[in-house]
Tab-separated table of N, CA and C in Angstrom:
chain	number	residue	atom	x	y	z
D	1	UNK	N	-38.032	159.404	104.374
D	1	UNK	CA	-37.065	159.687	103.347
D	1	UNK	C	-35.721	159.020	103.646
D	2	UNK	N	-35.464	159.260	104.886
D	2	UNK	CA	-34.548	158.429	105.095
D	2	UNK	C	-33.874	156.611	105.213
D	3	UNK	N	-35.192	155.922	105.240
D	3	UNK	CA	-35.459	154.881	105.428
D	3	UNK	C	-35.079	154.617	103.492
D	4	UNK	N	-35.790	155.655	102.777
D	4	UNK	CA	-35.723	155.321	100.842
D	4	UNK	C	-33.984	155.232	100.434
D	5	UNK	N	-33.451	156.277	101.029
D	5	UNK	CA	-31.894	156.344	101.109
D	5	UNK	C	-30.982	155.091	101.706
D	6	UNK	N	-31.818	154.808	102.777
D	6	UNK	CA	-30.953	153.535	103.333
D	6	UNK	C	-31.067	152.566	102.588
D	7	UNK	N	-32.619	152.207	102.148
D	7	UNK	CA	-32.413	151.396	100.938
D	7	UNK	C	-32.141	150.810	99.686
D	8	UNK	N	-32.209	152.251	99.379
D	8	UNK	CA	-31.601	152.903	98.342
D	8	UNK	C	-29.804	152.437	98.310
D	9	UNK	N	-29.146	152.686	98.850
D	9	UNK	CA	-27.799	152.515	99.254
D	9	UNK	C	-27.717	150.894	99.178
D	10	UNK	N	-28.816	150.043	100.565
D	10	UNK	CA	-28.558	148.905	100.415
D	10	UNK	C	-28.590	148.203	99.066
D	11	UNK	N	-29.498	148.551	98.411
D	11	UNK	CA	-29.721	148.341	97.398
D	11	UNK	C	-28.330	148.331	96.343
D	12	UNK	N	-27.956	149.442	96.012
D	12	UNK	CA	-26.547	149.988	95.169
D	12	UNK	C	-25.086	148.681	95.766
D	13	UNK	N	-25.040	148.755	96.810
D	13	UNK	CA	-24.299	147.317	97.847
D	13	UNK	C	-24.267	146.202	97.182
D	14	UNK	N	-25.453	145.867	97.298
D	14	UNK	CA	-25.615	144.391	96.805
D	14	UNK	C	-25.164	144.206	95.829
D	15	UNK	N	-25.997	145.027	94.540
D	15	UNK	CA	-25.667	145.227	93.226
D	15	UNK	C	-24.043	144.968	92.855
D	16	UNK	N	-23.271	145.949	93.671
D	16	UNK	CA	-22.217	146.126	93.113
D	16	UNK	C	-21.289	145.086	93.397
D	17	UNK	N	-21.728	144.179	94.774
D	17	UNK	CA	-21.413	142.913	95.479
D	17	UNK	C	-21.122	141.939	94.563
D	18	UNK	N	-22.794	141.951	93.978
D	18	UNK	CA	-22.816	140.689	93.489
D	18	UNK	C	-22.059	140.677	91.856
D	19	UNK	N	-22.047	141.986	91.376
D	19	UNK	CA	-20.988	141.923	89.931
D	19	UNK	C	-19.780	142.089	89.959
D	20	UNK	N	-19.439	142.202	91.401
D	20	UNK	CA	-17.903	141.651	91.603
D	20	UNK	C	-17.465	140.114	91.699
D	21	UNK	N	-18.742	139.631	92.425
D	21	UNK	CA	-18.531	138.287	92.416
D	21	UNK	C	-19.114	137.677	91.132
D	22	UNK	N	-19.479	137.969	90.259
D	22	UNK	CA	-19.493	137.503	88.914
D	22	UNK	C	-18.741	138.004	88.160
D	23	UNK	N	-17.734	138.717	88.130
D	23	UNK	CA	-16.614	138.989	87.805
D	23	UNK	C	-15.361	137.810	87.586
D	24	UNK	N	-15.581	137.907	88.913
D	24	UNK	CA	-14.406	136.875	89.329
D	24	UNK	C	-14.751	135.212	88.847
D	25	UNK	N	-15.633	135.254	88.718
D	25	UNK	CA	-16.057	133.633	88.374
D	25	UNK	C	-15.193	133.538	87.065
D	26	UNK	N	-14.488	132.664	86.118
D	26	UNK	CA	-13.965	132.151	85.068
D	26	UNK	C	-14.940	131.992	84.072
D	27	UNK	N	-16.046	131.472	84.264
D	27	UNK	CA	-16.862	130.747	83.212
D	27	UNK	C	-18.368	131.606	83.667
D	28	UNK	N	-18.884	131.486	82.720
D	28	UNK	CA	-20.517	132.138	83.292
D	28	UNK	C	-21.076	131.151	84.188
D	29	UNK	N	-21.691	132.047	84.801
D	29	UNK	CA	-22.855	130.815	85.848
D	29	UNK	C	-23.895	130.118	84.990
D	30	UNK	N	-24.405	131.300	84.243
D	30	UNK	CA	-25.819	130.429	83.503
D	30	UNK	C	-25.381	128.973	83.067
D	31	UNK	N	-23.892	129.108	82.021
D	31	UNK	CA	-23.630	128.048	81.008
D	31	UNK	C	-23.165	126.918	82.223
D	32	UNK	N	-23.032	126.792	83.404
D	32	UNK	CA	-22.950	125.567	84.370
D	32	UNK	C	-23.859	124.793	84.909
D	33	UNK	N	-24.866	126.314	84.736
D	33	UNK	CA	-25.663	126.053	85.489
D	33	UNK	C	-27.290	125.371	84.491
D	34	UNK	N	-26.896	125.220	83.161
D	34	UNK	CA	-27.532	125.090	81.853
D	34	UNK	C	-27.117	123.659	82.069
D	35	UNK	N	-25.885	122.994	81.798
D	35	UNK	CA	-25.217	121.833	82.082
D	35	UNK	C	-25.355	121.314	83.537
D	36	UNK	N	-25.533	121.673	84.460
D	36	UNK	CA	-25.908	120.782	85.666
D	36	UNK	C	-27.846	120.442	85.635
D	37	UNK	N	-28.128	121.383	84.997
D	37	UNK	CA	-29.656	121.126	85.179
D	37	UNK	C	-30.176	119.982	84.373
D	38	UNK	N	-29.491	120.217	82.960
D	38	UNK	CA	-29.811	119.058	81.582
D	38	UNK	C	-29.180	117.870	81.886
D	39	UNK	N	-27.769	117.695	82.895
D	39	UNK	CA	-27.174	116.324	83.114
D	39	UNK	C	-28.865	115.736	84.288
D	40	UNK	N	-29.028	116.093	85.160
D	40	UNK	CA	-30.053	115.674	86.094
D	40	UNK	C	-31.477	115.284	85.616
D	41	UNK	N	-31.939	116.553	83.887
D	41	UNK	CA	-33.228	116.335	83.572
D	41	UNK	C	-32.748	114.605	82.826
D	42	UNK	N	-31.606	114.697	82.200
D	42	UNK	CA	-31.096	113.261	81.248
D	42	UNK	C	-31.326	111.970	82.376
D	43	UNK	N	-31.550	111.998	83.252
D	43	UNK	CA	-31.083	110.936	84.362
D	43	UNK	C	-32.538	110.822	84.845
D	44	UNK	N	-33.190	111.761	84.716
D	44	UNK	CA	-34.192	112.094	85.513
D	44	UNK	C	-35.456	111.254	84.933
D	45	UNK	N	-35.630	110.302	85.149
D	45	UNK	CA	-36.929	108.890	83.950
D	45	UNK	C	-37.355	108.061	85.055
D	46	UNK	N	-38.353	107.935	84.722
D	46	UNK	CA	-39.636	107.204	85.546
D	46	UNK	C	-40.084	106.058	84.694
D	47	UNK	N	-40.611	105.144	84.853
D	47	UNK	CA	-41.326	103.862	83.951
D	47	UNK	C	-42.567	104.665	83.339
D	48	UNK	N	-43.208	105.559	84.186
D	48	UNK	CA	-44.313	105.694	83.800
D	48	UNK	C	-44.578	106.953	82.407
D	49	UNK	N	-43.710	107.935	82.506
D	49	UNK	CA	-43.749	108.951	81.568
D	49	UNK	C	-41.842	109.495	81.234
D	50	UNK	N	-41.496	108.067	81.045
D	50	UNK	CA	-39.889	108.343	80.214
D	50	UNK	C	-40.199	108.852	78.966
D	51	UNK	N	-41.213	108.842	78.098
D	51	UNK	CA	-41.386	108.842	76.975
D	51	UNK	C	-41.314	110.878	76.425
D	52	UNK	N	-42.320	111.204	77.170
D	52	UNK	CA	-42.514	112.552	77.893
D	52	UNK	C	-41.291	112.879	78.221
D	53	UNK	N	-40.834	112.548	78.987
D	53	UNK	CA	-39.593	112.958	80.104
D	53	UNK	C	-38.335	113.414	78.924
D	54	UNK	N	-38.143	112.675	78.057
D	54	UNK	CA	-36.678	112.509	76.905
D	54	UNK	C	-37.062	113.147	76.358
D	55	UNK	N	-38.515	113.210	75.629
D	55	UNK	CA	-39.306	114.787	74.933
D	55	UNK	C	-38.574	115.860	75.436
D	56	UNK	N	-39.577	116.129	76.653
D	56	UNK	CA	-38.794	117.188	77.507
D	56	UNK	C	-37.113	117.263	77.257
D	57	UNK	N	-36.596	116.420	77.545
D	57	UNK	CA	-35.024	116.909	77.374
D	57	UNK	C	-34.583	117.565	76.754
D	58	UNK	N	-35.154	116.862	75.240
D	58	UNK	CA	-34.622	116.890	74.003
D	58	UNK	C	-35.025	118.578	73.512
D	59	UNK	N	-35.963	118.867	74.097
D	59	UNK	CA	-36.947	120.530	73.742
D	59	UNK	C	-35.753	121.296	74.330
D	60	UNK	N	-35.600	121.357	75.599
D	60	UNK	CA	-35.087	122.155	76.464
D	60	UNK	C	-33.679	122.062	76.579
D	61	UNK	N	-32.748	120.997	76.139
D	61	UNK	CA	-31.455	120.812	76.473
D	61	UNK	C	-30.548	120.660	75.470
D	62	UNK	N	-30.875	119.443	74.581
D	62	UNK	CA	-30.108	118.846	73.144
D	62	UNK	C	-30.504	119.285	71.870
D	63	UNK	N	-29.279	119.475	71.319
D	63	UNK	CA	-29.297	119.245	69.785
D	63	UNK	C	-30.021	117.703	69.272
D	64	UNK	N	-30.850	117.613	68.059
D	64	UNK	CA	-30.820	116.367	67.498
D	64	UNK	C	-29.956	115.252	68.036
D	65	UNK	N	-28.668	115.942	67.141
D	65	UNK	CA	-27.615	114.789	67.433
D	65	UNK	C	-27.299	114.183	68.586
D	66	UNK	N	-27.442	114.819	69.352
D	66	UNK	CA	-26.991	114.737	70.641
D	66	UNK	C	-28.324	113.819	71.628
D	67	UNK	N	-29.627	114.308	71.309
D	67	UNK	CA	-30.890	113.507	71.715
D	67	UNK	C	-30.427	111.962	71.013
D	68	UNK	N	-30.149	112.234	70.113
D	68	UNK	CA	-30.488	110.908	69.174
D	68	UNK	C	-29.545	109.827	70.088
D	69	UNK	N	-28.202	110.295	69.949
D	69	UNK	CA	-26.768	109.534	70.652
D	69	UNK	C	-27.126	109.287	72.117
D	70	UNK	N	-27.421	110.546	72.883
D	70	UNK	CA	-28.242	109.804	74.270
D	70	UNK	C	-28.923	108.678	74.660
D	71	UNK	N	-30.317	108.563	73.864
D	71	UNK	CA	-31.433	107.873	73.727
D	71	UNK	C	-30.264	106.263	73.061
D	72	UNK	N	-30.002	106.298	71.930
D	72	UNK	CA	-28.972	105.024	71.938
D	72	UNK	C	-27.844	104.582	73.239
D	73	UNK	N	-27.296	105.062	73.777
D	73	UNK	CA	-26.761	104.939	74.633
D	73	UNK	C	-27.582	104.488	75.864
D	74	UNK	N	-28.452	105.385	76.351
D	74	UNK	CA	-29.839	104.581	77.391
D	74	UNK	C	-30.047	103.141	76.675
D	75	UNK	N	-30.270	102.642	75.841
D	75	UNK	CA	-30.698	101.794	75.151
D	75	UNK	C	-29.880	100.366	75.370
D	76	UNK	N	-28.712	101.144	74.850
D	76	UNK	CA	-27.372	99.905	74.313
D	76	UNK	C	-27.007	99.176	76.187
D	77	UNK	N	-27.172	100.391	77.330
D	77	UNK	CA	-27.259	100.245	78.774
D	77	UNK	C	-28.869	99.306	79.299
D	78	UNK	N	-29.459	99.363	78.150
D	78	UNK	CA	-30.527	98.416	78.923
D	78	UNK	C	-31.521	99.040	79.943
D	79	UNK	N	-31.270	100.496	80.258
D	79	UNK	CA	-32.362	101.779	80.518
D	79	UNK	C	-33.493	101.553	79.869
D	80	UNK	N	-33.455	101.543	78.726
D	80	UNK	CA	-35.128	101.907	78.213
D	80	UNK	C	-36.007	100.218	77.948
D	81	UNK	N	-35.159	99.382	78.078
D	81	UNK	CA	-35.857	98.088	77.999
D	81	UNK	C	-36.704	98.156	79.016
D	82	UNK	N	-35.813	98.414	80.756
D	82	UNK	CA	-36.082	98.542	81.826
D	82	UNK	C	-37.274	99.686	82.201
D	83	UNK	N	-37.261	100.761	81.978
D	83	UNK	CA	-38.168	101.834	81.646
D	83	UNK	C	-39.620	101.294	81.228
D	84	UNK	N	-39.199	100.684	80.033
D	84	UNK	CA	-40.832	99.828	79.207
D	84	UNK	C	-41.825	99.133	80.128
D	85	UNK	N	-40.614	98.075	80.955
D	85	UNK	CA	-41.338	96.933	81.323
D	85	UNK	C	-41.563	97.482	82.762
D	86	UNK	N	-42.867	97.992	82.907
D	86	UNK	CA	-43.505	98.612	83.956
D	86	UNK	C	-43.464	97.331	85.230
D	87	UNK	N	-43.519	96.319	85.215
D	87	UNK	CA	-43.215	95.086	86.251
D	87	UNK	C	-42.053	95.607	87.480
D	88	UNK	N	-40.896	96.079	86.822
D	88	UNK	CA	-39.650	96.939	87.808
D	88	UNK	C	-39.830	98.230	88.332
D	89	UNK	N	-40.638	99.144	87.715
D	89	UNK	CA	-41.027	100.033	87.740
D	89	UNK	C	-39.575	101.037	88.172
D	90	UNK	N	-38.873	101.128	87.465
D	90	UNK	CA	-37.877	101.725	87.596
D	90	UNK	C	-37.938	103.116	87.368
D	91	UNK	N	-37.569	103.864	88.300
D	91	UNK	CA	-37.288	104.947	88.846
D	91	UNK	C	-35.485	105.511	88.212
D	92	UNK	N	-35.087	106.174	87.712
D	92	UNK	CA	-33.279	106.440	87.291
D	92	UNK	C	-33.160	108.042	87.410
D	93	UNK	N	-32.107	108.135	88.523
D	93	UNK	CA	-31.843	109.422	88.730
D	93	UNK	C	-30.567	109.386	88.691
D	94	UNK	N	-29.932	111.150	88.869
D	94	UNK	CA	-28.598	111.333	89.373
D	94	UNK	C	-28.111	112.231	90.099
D	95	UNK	N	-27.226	112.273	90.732
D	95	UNK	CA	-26.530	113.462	91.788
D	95	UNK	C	-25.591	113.670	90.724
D	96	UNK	N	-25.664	115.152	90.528
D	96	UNK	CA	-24.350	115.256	89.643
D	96	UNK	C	-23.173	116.436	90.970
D	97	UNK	N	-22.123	116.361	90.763
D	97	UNK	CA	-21.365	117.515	91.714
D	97	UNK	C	-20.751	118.787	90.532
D	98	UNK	N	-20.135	119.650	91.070
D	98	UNK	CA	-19.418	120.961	90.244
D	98	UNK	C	-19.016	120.717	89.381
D	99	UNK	N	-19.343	121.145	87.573
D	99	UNK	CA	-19.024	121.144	86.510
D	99	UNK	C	-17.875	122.307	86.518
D	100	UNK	N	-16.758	121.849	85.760
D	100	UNK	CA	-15.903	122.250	85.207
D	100	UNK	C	-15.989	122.349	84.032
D	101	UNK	N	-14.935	123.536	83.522
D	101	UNK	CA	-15.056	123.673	82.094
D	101	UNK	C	-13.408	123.474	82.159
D	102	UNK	N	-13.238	122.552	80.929
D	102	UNK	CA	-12.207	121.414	80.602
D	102	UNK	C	-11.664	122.220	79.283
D	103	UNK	N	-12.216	122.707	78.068
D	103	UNK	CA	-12.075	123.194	77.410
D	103	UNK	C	-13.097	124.009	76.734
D	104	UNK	N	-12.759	124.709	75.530
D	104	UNK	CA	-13.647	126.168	75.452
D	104	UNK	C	-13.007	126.726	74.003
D	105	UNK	N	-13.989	127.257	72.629
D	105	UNK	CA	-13.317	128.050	72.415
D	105	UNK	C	-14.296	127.180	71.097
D	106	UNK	N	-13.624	128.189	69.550
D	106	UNK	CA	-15.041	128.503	68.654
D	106	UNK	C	-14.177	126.638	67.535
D	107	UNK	N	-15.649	125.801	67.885
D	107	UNK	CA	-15.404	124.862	66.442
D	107	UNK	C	-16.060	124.654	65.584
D	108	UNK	N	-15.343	124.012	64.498
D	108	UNK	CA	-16.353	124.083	63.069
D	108	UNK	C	-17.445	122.793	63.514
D	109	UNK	N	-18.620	123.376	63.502
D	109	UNK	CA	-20.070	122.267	63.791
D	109	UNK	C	-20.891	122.953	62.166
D	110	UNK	N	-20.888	121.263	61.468
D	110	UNK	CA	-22.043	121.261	60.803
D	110	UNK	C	-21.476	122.253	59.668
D	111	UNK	N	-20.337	122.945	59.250
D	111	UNK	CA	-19.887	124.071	58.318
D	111	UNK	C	-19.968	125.418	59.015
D	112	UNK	N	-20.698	125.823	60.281
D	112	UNK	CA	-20.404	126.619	60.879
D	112	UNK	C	-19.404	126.497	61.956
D	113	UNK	N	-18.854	127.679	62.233
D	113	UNK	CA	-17.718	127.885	63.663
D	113	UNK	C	-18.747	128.614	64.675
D	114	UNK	N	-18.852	127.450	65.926
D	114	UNK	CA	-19.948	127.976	66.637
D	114	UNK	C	-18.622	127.770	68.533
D	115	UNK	N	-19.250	128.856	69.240
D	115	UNK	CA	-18.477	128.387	71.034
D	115	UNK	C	-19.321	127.498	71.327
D	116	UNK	N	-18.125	126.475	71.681
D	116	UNK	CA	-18.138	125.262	72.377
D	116	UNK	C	-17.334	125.197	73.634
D	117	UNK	N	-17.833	124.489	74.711
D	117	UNK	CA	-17.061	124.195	75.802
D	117	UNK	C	-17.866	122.751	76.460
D	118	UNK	N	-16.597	122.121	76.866
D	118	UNK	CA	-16.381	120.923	76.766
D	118	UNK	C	-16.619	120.693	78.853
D	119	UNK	N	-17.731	120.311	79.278
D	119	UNK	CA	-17.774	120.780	80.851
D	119	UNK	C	-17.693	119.455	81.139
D	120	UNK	N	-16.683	119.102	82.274
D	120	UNK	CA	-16.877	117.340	82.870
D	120	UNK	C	-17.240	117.913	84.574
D	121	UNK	N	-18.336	116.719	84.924
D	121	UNK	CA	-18.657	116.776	86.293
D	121	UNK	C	-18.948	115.599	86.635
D	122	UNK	N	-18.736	114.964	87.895
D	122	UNK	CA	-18.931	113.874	88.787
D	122	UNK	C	-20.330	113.725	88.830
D	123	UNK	N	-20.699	112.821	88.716
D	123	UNK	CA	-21.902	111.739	88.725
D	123	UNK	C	-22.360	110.607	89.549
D	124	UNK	N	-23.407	110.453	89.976
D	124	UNK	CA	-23.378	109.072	90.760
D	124	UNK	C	-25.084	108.742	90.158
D	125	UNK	N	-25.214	107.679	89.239
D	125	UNK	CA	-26.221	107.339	89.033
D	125	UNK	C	-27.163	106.481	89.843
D	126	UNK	N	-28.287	106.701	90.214
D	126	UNK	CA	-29.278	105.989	91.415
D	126	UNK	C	-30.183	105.909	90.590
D	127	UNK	N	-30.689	103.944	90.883
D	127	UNK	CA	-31.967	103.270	90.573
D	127	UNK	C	-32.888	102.910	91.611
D	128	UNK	N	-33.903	103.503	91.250
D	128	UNK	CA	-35.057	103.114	92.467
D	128	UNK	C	-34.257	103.736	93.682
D	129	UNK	N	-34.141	104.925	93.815
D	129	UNK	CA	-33.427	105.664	95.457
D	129	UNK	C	-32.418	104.648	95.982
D	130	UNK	N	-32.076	103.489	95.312
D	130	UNK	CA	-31.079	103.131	96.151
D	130	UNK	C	-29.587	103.381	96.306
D	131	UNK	N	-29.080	104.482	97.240
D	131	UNK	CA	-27.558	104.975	97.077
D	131	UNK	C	-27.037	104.130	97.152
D	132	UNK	N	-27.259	102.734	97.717
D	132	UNK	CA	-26.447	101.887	98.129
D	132	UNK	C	-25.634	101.284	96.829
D	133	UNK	N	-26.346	100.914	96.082
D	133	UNK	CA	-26.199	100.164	94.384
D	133	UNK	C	-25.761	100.889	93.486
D	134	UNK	N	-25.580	102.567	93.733
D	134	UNK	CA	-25.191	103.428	92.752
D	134	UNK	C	-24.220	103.009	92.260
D	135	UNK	N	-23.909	104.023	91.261
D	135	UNK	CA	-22.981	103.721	90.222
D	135	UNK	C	-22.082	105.289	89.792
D	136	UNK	N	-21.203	105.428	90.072
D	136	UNK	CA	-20.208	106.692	90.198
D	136	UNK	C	-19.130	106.794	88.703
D	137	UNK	N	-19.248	108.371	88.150
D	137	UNK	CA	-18.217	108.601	87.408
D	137	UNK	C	-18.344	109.663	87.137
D	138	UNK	N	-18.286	109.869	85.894
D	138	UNK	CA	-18.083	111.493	85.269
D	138	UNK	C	-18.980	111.320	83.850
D	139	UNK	N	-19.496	112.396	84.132
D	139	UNK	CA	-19.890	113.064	82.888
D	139	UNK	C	-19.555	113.904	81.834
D	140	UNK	N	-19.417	113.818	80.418
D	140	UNK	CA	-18.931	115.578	79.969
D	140	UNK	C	-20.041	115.882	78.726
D	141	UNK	N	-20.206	116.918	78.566
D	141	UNK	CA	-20.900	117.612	77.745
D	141	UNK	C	-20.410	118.566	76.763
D	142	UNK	N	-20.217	118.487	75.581
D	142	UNK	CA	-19.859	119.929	74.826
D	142	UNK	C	-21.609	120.457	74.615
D	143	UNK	N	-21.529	121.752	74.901
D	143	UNK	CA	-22.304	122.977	75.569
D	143	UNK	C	-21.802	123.761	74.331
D	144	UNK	N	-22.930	124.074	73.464
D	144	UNK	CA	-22.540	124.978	72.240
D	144	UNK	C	-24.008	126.375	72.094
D	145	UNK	N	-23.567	127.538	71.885
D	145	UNK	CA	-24.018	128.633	71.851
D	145	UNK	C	-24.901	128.189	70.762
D	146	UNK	N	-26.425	128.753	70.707
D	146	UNK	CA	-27.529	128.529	70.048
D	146	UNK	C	-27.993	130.050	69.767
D	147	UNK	N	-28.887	129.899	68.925
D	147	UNK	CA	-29.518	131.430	68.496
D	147	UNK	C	-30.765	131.308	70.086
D	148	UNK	N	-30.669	132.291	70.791
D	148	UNK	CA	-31.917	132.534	71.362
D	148	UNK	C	-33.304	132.458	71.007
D	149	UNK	N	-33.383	132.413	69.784
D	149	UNK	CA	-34.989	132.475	69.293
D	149	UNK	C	-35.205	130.187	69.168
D	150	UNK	N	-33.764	130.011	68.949
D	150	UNK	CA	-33.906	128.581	68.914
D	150	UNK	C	-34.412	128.273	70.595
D	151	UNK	N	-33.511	128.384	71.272
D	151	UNK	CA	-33.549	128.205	72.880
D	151	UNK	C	-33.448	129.574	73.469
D	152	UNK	N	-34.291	129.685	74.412
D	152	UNK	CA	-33.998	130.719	75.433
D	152	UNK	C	-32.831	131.274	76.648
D	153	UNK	N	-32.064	129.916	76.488
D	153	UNK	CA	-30.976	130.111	77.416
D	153	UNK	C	-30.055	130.350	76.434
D	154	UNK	N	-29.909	130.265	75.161
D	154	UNK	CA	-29.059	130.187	74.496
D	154	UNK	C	-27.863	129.495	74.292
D	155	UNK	N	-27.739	128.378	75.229
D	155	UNK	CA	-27.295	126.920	75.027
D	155	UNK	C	-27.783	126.115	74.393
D	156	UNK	N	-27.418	124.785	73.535
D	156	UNK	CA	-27.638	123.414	73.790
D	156	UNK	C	-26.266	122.245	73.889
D	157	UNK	N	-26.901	121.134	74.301
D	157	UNK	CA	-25.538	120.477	74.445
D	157	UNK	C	-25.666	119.080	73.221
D	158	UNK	N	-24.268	119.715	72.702
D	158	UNK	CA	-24.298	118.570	71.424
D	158	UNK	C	-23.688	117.629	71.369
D	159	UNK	N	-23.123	117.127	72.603
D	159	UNK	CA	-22.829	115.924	72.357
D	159	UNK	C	-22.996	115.438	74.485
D	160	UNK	N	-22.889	113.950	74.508
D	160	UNK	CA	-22.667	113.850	75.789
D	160	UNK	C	-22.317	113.120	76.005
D	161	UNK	N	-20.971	112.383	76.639
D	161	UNK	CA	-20.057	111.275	77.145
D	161	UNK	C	-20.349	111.132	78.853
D	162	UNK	N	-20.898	109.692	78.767
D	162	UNK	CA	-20.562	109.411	79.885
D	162	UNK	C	-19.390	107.776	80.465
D	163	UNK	N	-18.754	108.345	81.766
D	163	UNK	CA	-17.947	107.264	82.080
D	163	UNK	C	-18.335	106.619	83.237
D	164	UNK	N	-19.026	105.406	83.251
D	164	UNK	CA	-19.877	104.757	84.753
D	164	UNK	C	-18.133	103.929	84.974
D	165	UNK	N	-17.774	104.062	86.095
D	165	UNK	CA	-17.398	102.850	86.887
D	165	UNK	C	-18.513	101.405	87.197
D	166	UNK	N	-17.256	100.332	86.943
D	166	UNK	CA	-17.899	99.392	86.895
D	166	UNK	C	-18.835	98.370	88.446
């Protein structure tokens, strides 16, 4: 019985631990942590199943608009030429570091007023594992509240800017 109490207690500890320290956080964890996962799945393309892979994104992360503007942007960068022609067999990833939220707060999208927040985080894009050749900047994302029955996290991100150093 005593051993149920101790754990019992430990238990109540933690709990109350850990919603202090989510307290204190500024921004939710999920919505950073929604935006660090979708910047990495966006980066994240293989030669062999990119096709799949941007599917995937597009299900789990983006609005339309926002898939659509991506996928042009890979494009206009010479990504998906590279992707095609299985000869390079290119591999494109990224390290992203701590998203910030830059701005925040309800805009008119589409005739509705929906929360938006505007998150920028450091980037270093890698081809074929090579850190050496990377390519470093920032990313930003506006991150807009979705109906849950649309997405389960109740994010998507509708738009996405990126800035490569040259």
């Amino acid at each position: 019985m005593n051993r149920l109490k101790a754990a019992l207690a430990a238990a109540v500890i933690l709990l109350a631990t850990a919603q202090v320290e989510a307290a204190s956080e500024p921004h939710p964890v999920p919505l950073l942590k929604f935006h660090r996962d979708c910047v990495i799945k966006a980066f994240e393309l293989n030669y062999g199943s990119f096709q799949r892979q941007l599917q995937d994104l597009h299900v789990a992360c983006m609005t339309d608009r926002a898939y659509i503007d991506w996928r042009s942007s890979l494009e206009r960068a010479g990504y998906i030429d590279q992707l095609k022609n299985g000869k390079n067999k290119l591999v494109l990833a990224a390290n992203v570091g701590a998203g910030a939220v830059i701005s925040e707060g309800m805009r008119e999208l589409a005739s509705k007023k929906r929360y938006t927040a505007t998150i920028k985080s450091p980037v270093q894009v890698v081809l074929n594992g090579d850190t050496s050749r990377s390519r470093n900047g920032y990313i930003e994302t506006d991150v807009i509240r979705v109906r849950q029955s649309d997405r389960i996290v109740g994010y998507a991100i509708h738009a996405i800017r990126l800035n490569i150093k040259k």
